[in-house]
Coordinates of C-alpha atoms in Angstrom, one line a residue:
X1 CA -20.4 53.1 -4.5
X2 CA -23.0 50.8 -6.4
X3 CA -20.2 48.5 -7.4
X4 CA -19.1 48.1 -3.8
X5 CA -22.2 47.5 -2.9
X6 CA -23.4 45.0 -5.6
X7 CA -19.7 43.4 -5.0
X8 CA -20.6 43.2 -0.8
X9 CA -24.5 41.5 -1.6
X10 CA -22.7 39.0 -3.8
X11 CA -20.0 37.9 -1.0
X12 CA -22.7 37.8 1.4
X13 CA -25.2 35.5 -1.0
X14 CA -21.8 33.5 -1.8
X15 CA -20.8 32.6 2.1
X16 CA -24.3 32.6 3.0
X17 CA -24.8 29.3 0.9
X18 CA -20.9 28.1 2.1
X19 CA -19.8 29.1 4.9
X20 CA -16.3 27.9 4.4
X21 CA -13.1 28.4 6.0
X22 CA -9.5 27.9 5.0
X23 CA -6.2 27.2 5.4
X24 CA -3.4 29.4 6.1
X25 CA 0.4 27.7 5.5
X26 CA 3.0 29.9 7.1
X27 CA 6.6 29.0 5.8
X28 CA 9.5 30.3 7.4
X29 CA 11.6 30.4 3.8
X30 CA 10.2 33.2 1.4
X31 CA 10.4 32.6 -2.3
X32 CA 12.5 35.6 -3.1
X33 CA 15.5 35.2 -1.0
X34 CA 17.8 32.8 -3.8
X35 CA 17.3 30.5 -6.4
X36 CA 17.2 27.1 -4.7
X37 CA 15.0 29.0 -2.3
X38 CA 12.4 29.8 -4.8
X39 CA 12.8 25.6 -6.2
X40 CA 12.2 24.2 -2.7
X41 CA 8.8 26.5 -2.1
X42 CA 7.7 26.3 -4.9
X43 CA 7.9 22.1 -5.2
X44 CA 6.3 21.9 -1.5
X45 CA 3.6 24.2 -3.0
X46 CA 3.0 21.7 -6.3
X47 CA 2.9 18.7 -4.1
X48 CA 0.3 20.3 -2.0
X49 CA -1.6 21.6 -5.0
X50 CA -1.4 18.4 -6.7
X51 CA -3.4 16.8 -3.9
X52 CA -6.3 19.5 -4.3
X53 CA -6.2 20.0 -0.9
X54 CA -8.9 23.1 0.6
X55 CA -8.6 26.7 0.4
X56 CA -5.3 27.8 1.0
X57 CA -3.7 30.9 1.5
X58 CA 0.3 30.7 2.1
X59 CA 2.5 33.5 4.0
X60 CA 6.2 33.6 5.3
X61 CA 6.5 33.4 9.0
X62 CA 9.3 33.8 11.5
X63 CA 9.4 32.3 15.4
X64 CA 8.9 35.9 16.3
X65 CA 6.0 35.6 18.4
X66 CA 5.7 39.5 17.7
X67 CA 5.9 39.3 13.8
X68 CA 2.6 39.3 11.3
X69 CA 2.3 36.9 8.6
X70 CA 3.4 38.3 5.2
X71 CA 0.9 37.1 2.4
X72 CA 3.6 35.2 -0.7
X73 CA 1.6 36.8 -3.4
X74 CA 3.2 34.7 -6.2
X75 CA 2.1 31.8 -4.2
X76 CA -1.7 33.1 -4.0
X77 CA -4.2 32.6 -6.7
X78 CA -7.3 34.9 -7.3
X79 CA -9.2 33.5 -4.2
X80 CA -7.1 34.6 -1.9
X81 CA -8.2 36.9 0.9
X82 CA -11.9 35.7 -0.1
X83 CA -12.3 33.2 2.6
X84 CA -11.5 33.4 6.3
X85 CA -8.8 31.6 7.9
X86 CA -9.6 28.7 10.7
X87 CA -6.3 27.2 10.8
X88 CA -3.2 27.9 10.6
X89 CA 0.3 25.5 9.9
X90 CA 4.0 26.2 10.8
X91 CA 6.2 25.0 8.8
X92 CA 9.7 25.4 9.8
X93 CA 11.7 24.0 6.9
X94 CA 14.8 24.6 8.6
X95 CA 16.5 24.9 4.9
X96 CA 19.4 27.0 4.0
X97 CA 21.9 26.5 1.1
X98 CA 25.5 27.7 0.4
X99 CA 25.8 28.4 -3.1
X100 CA 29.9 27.8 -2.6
X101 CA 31.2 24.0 -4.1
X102 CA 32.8 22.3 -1.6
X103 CA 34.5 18.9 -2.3
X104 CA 34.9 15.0 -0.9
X105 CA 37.0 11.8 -1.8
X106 CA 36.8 8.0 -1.8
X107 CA 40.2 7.0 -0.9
X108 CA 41.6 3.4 -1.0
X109 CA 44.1 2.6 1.9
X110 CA 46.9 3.6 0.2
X111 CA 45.5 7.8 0.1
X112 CA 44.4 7.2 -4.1
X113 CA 41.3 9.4 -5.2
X114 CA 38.7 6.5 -6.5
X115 CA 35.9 9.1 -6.8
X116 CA 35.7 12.9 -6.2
X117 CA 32.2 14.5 -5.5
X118 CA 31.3 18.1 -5.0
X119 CA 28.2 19.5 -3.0
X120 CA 26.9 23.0 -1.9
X121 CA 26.4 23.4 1.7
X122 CA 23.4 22.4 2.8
X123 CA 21.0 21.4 6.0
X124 CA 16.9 20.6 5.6
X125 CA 15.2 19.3 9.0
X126 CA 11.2 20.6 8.2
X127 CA 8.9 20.2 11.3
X128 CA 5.3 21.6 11.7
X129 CA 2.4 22.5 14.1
X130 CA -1.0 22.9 13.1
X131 CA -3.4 24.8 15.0
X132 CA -7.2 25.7 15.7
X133 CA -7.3 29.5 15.4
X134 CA -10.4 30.1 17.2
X135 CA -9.4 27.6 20.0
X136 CA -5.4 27.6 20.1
X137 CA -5.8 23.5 20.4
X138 CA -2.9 21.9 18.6
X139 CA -4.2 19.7 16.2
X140 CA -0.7 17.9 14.9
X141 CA 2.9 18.3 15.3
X142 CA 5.3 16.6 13.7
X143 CA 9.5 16.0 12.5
X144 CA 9.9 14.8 9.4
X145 CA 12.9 12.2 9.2
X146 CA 14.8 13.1 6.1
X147 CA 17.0 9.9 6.1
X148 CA 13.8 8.3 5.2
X149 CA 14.0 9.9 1.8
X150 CA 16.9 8.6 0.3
X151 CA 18.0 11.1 -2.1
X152 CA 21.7 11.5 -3.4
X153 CA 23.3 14.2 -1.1
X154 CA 27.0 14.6 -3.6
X155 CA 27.1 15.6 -7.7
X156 CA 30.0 13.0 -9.1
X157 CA 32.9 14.7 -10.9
X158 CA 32.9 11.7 -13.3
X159 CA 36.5 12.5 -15.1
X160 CA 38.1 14.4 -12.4
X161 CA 41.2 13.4 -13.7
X162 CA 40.5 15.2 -16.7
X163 CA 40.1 18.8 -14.6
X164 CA 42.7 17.7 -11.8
X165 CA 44.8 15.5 -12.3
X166 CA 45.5 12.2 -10.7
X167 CA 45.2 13.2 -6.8
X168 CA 43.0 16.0 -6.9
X169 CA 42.9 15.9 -3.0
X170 CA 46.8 16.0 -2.6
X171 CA 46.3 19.2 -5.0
X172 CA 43.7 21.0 -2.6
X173 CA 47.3 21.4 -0.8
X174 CA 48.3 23.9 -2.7
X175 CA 44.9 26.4 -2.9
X176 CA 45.9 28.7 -5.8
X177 CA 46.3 26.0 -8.4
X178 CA 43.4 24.1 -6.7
X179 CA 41.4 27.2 -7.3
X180 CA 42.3 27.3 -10.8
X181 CA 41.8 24.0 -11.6
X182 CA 38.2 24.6 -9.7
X183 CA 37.4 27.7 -11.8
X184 CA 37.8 25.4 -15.2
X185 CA 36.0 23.1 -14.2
X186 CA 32.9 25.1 -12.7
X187 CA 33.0 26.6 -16.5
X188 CA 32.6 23.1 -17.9
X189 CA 30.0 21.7 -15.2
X190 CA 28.4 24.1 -13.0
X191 CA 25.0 23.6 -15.5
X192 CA 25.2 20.1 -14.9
X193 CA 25.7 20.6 -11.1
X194 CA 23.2 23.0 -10.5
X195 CA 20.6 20.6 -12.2
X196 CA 21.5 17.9 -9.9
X197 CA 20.9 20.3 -7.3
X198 CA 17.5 21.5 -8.4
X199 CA 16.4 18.3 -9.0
X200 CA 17.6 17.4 -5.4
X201 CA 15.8 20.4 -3.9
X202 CA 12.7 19.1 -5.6
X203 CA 12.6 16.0 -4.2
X204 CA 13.0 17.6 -0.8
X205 CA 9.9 19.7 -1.1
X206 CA 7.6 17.4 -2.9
X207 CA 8.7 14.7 0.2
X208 CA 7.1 17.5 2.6
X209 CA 3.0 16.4 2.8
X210 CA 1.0 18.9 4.0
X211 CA -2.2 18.4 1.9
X212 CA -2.5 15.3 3.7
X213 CA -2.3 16.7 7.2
X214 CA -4.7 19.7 6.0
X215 CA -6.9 17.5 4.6
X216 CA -7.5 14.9 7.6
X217 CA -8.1 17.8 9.9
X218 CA -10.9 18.5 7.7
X219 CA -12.6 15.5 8.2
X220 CA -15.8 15.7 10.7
X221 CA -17.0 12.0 10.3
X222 CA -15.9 8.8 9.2
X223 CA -16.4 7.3 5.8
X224 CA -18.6 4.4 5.7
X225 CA -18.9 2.0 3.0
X226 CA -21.4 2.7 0.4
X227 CA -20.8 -0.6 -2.2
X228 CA -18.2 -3.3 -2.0
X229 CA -18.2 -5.7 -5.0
X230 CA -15.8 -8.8 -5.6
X231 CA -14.8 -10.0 -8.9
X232 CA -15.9 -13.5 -10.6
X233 CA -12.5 -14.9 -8.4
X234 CA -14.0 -13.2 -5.1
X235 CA -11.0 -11.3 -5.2
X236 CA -11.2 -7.4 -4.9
X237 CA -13.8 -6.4 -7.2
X238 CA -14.7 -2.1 -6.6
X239 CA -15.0 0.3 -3.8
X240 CA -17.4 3.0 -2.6
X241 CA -17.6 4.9 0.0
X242 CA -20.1 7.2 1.1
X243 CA -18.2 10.6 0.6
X244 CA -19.6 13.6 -1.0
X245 CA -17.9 15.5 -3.4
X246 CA -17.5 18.0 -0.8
X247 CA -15.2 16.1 1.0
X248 CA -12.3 15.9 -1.5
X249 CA -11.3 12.3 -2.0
X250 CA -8.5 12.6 -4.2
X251 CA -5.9 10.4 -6.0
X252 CA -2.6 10.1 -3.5
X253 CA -4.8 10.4 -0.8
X254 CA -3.8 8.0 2.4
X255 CA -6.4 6.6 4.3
X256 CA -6.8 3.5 7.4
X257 CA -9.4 1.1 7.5
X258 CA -10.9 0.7 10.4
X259 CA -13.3 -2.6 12.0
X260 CA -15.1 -1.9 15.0
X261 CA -14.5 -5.1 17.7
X262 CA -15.8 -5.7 20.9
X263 CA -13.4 -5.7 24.2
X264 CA -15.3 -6.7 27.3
X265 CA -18.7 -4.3 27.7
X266 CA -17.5 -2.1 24.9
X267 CA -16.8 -1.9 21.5
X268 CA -13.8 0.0 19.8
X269 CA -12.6 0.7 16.1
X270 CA -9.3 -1.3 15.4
X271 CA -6.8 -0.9 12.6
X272 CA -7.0 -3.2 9.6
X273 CA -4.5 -1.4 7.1
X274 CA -3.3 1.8 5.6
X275 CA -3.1 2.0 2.0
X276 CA -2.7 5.2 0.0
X277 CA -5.1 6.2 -3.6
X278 CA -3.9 4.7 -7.0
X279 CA -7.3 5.9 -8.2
X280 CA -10.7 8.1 -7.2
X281 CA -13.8 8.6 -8.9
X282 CA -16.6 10.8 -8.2
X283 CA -19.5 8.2 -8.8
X284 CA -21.9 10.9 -7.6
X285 CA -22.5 13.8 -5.1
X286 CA -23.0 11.6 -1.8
X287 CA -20.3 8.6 -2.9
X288 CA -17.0 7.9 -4.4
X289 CA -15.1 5.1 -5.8
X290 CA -11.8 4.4 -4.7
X291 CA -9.4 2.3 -5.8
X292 CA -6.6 1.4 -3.4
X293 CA -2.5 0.6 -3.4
X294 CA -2.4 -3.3 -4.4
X295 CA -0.8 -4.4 -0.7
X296 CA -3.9 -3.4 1.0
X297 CA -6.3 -5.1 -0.3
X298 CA -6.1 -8.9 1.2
X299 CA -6.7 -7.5 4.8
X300 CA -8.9 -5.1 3.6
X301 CA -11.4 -7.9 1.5
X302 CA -11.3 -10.2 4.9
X303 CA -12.4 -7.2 6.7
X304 CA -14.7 -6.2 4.2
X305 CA -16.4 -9.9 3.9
X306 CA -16.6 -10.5 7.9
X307 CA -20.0 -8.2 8.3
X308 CA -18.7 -6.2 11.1
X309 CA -19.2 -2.5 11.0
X310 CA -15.8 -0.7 8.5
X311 CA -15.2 2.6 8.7
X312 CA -12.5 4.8 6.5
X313 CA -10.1 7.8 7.7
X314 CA -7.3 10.5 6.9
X315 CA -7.7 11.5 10.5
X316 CA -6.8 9.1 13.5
X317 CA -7.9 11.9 15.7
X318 CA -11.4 10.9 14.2
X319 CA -10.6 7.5 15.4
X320 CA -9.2 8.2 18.7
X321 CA -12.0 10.2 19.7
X322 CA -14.4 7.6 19.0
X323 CA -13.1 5.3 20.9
X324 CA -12.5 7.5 23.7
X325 CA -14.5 6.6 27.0
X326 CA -16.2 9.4 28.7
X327 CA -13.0 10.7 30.9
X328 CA -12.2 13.9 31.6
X329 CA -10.5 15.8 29.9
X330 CA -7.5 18.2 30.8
X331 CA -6.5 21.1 28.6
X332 CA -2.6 21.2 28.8
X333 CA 0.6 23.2 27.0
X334 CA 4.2 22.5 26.9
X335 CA 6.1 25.1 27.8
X336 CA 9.5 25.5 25.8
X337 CA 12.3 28.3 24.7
X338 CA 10.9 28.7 21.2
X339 CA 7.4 27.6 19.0
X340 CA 9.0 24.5 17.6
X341 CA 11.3 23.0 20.7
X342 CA 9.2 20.4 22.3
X343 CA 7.7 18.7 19.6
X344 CA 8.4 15.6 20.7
X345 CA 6.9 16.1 24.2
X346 CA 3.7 18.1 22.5
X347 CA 3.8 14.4 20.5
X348 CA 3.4 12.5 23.1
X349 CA 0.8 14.8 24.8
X350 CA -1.7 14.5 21.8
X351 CA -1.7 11.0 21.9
X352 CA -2.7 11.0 25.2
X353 CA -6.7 10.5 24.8
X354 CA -7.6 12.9 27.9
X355 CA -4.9 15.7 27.5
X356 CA -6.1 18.8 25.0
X357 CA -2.9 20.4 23.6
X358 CA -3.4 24.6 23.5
X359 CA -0.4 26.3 22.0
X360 CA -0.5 30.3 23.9
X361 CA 2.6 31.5 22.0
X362 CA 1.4 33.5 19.1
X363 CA -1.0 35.8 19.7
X364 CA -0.1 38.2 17.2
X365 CA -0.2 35.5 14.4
X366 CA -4.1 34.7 16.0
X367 CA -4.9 38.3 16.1
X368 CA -3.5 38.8 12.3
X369 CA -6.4 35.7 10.9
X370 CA -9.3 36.1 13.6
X371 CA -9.2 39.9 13.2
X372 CA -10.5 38.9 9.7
X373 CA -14.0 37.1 11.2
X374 CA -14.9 40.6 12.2
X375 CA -14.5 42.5 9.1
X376 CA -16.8 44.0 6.4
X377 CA -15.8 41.2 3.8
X378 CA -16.9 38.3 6.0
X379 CA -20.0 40.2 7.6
X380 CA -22.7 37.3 6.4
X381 CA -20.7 34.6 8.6
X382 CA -22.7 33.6 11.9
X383 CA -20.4 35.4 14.3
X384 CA -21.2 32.8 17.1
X385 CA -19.6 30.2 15.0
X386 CA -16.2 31.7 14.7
X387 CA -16.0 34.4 17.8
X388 CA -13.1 34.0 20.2
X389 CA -13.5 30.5 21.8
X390 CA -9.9 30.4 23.0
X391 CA -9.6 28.0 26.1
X392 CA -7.9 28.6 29.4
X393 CA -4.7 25.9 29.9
X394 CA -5.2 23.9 33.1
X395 CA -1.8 21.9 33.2
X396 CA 1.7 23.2 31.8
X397 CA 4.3 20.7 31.5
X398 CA 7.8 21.2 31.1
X399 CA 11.2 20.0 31.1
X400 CA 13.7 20.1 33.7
X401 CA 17.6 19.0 33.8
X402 CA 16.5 15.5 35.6
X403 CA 12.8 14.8 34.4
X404 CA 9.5 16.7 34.4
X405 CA 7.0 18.6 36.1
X406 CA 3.9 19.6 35.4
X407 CA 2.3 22.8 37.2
X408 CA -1.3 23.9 37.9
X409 CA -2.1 27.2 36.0
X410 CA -4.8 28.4 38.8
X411 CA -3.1 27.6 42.0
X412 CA 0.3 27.2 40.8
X413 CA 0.9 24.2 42.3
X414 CA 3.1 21.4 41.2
X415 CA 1.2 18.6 40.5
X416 CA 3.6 16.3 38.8
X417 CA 7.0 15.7 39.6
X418 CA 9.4 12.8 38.1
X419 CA 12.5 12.8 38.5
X420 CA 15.4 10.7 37.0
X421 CA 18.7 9.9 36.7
X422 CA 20.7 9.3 34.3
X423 CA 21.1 5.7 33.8
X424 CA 24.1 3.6 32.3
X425 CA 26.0 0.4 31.9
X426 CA 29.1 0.3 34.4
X427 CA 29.0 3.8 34.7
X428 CA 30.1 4.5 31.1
X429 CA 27.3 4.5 29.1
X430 CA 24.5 7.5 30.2
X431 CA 21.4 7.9 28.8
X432 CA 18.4 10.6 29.3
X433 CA 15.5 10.5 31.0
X434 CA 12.7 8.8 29.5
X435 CA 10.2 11.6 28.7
X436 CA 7.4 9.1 27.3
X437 CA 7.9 7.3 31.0
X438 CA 7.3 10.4 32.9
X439 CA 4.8 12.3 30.9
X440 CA 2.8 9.2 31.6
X441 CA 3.3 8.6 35.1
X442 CA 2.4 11.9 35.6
X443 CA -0.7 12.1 33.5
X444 CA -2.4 8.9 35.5
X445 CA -1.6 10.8 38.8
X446 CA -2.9 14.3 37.4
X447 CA -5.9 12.7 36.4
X448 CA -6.2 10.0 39.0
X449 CA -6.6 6.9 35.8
X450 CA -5.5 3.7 35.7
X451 CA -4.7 1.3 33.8
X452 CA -7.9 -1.2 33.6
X453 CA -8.6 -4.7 33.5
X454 CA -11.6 -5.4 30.7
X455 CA -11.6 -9.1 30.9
X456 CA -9.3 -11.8 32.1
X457 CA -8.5 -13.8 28.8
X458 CA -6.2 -17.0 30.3
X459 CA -5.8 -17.9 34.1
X460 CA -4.7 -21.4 35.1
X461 CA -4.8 -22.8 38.5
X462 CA -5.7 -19.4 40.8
X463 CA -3.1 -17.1 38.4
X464 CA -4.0 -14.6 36.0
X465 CA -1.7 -15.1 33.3
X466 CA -2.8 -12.5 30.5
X467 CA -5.8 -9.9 30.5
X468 CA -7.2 -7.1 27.9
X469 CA -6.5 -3.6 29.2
X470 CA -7.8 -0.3 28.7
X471 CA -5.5 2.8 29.2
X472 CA -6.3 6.3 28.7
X473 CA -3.2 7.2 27.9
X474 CA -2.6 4.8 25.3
X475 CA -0.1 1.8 24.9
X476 CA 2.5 3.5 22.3
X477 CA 4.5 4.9 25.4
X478 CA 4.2 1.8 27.5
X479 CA 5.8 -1.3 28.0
X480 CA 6.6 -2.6 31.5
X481 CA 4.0 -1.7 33.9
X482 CA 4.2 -2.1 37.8
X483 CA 1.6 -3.8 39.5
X484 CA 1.1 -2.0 42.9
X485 CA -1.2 -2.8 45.8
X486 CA -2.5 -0.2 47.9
X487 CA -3.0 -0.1 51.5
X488 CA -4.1 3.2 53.9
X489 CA -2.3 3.7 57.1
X490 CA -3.6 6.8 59.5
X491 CA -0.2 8.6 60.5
X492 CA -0.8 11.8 63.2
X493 CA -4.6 12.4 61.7
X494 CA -4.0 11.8 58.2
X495 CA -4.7 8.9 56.0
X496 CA -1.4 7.9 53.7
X497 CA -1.2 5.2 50.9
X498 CA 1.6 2.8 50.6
X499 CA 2.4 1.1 47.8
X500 CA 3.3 -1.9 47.6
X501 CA 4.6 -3.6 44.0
X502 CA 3.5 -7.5 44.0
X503 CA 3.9 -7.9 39.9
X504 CA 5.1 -6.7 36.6
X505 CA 2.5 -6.8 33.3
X506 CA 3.9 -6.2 29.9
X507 CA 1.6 -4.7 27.0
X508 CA 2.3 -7.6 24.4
X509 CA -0.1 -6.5 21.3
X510 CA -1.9 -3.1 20.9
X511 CA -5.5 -3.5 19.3
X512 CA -7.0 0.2 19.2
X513 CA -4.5 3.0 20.9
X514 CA -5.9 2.7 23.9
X515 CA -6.6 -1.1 24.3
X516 CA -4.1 -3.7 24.5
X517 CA -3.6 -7.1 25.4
X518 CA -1.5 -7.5 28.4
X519 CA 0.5 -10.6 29.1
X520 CA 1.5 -11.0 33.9
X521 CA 5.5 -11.4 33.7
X522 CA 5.5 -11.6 37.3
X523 CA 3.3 -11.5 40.1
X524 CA 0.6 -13.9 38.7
X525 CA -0.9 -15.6 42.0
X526 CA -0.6 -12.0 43.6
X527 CA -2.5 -10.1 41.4
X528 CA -5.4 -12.9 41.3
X529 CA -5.4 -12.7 45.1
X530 CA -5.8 -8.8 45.2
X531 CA -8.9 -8.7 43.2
X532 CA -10.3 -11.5 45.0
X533 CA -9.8 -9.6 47.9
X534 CA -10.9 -6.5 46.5
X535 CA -7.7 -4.8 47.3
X536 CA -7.2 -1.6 45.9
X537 CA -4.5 -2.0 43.0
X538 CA -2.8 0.4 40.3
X539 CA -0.4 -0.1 37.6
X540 CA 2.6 1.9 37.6
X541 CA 5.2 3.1 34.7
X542 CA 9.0 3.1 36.3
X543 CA 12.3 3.8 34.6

């Protein structure tokens, strides 16, 4: 009993003085289930360790919404269970592998073998979502592309004359002497195969970053510049920011540099360059030095040297939010057959700067972590910091067969509808709906915002030729916008808008992601005459 106790007053006088929180990564491939398997974990797990990323505890995970986390104790070090989980990231590495050789040709045009290859089975498509435990917001999704990675899918027999024969595909005719011929030469080179394999199976897991994604949601402020020197060629000289040690600056680290700008009464962060860590060193506990990839730097020196205001970040969450006017905001889900379906419309949703994404569907994974905050172990943490502060959803979007709608969780109301049909070229050529389009549409009638003008930058002769806008919803998902003036007609009592398009506008150049500069393509004289006028106008997104 005295151990325990001593054991429980050090914990307390520990987290009393930290008050830390971790990570919990839930794969949906365990370790123990075959040998590539256990390669392909365990490299995501030494890329993520490599980039020292914050306490982190991993489990497997299913898209049971019923199923608990199981802890991967050989992934676990002697920390774990010592610190309570605040977030939590899916990954669904959609891997599998067919330990069976299967084969493939080169051919010329006359049916000769040039090359042979053979391959195991295989498929890989990882996606993720990372949420807020205590909320249920959705802090990232995201697909990675895997054709981006540009690793070697077939092992080379390089003498497959040698094993069989001439026209080894002519022989697969004939499967008993193929087979023979196969078992000779898996005797000879199934080594050097399954080393190209597990080599190949490395790369895929050290090309999944999650230490970067963990990291970035970490971030609570933006880095500042502490010291910027140049050298005795006022060229790039050295680097500090004003990060403590606490924040974990660390070599392969990517960061964007950010210079705030003015547009019209207000002023915004924009981009200046990305540019990942060659080099980090603690200089002390409130600043580091930071030496950054070579292609960076020209931007980043004339940025540097123009005296406006640079901040640093992992997180362009961080970024959006400070440049976010004061709109409201709507808390919103998308509503799909499984955890990981709509990705691409949850996507779209969290760029959108006055949408909140809450993910509902997993409870029991929630229950499994937050159950923690409450128990004996984690007694010294200030239970109003972590108690249940799970928010209601307002909106629910979701897909249907010809667009989108988007319902009203209180009254159940629809309160977006787009529809669309498929489009085509001479009635051959059909394409989908564009979901970007309609989320949208639908979010600047949900939330009754517009697109709106800052400043007029170029008129000529009574026209309005190009203009710096500010959208809510960002310019990534736009591109032709509808210029539409509004009139009010009373029909049998009521008062009903008409709209009426006069002009197009085009988003030409995005400076921050919610400011753009927008060139007229039509409707130049009309949309000058409007605001004289003081007509009521709105931009619209069509198909």
């Amino acid at each position: 009993m005295k151990s325990q106790l001593t054991s429980l007053l050090v914990l307390v006088t520990v987290y009393a003085f930290s008050q830390n929180f971790g990570t919990a990564v839930l794969m949906d491939t365990a370790p123990n289930k075959g040998e590539f398997n256990k390669i392909f974990v365990q490299a995501i797990v030494e890329k993520y360790n490599n980039q020292s990323p914050p306490h982190t505890e991993f489990y497997t995970w299913n898209e049971n919404p019923e199923s608990n986390p199981e802890p991967i104790e050989a992934l676990n070090g002697e920390g774990f269970g010592t610190i309570p989980i605040k977030q939590a990231l899916y990954l669904d590495t959609q891997f599998s592998f067919e330990k069976t050789l299967k084969t493939n040709y080169q051919v010329d045009t006359l049916g000769n073998v040039l090359r042979m290859f053979v391959y195991y089975p295989h498929k890989i498509g990882p996606r993720l979502k990372m949420i807020d435990l205590p909320t249920s917001e959705v802090i990232a999704v995201y697909a990675f592309d895997t054709k981006d990675w540009g690793i070697q899918e077939h092992y080379q027999v390089t003498d497959f004359k040698k094993y069989f024969g001439d026209n080894p595909k002519l022989l697969e005719r004939n499967r008993k002497v193929f087979n023979e011929k196969m078992k000779a030469f898996k005797k000879a080179e199934l080594k050097r195969i399954d080393e190209f394999y597990t080599k190949k199976v490395q790369s895929y897991g050290k090309n999944i970053d999650l230490a970067r994604l963990v990291k970035a949601s970490g971030d609570k402020r933006l880095f500042k510049v502490d010291e910027f020197t140049l050298d005795e060629k006022d060229k790039w000289g050295e680097l500090y920011l004003d990060a403590k040690s606490t924040e974990n600056i660390a070599k392969g680290d990517v960061l964007s540099m950010y210079q705030l700008s003015k547009y019209g009464d207000f002023e915004m962060y924009t981009p200046v360059s990305g540019f990942s860590i060659v080099e980090v060193t603690q200089a002390g506990p409130d600043r580091t030095k930071a030496v950054p990839s070579v292609f960076a730097k020209k931007k980043m020196t004339e940025a540097l040297q123009s005296g406006d205001e640079i901040v640093f970040a992992r997180s362009t969450a961080l970024i959006n939010e400070a440049n976010r006017r004061d709109e409201p905001m709507k808390r919103v889900q998308v509503k799909g057959e499984c955890f990981m379906c709509e990705l691409y419309l949850e996507s779209i949703l969290l760029d959108v700067a006055t949408t909140k994404l809450i993910e509902r569907n997993f409870d029991q994974q929630r229950s499994y972590f937050t159950d923690q905050y409450t128990a004996e172990k984690f007694m010294d943490f200030k239970m109003e910091a972590v108690q249940d502060k799970q928010e209601g959803v307002e909106v629910i979007f979701e897909k249907t067969s010809t667009g989108m709608k988007a319902t009203d969780v209180q009254t159940g109301r629809i309160v977006g509808l787009e529809h669309e049909e498929a489009s085509g070229v001479g009635g051959l050529l059909k394409l989908p709906p564009n979901r970007k389009v309609q989320i949208v549409n639908m979010c600047m009638d949900i939330m009754n915002k517009d697109l709106e003008i800052l400043e007029i930058t170029k008129e000529k002769k009574g026209k309005i030729k190009e203009f710096l806008g500010y959208s809510a919803f960002g310019f990534e998902n736009i591109s032709t916008l509808y210029i539409m003036k509004i009139t009010e007609e009373t029909v049998g009592g009521r008062t009903v808008e008409r709209e009426e398009e006069i002009g197009q506008v085009w988003a030409k150049r995005k400076k921050t992601n919610t400011i753009a500069e927008v060139k007229v393509t039509k409707g130049e004289k009309e949309l000058q005459q409007a605001l004289d006028n003081g007509d009521k106008i709105r931009f619209k997104v069509r198909y």
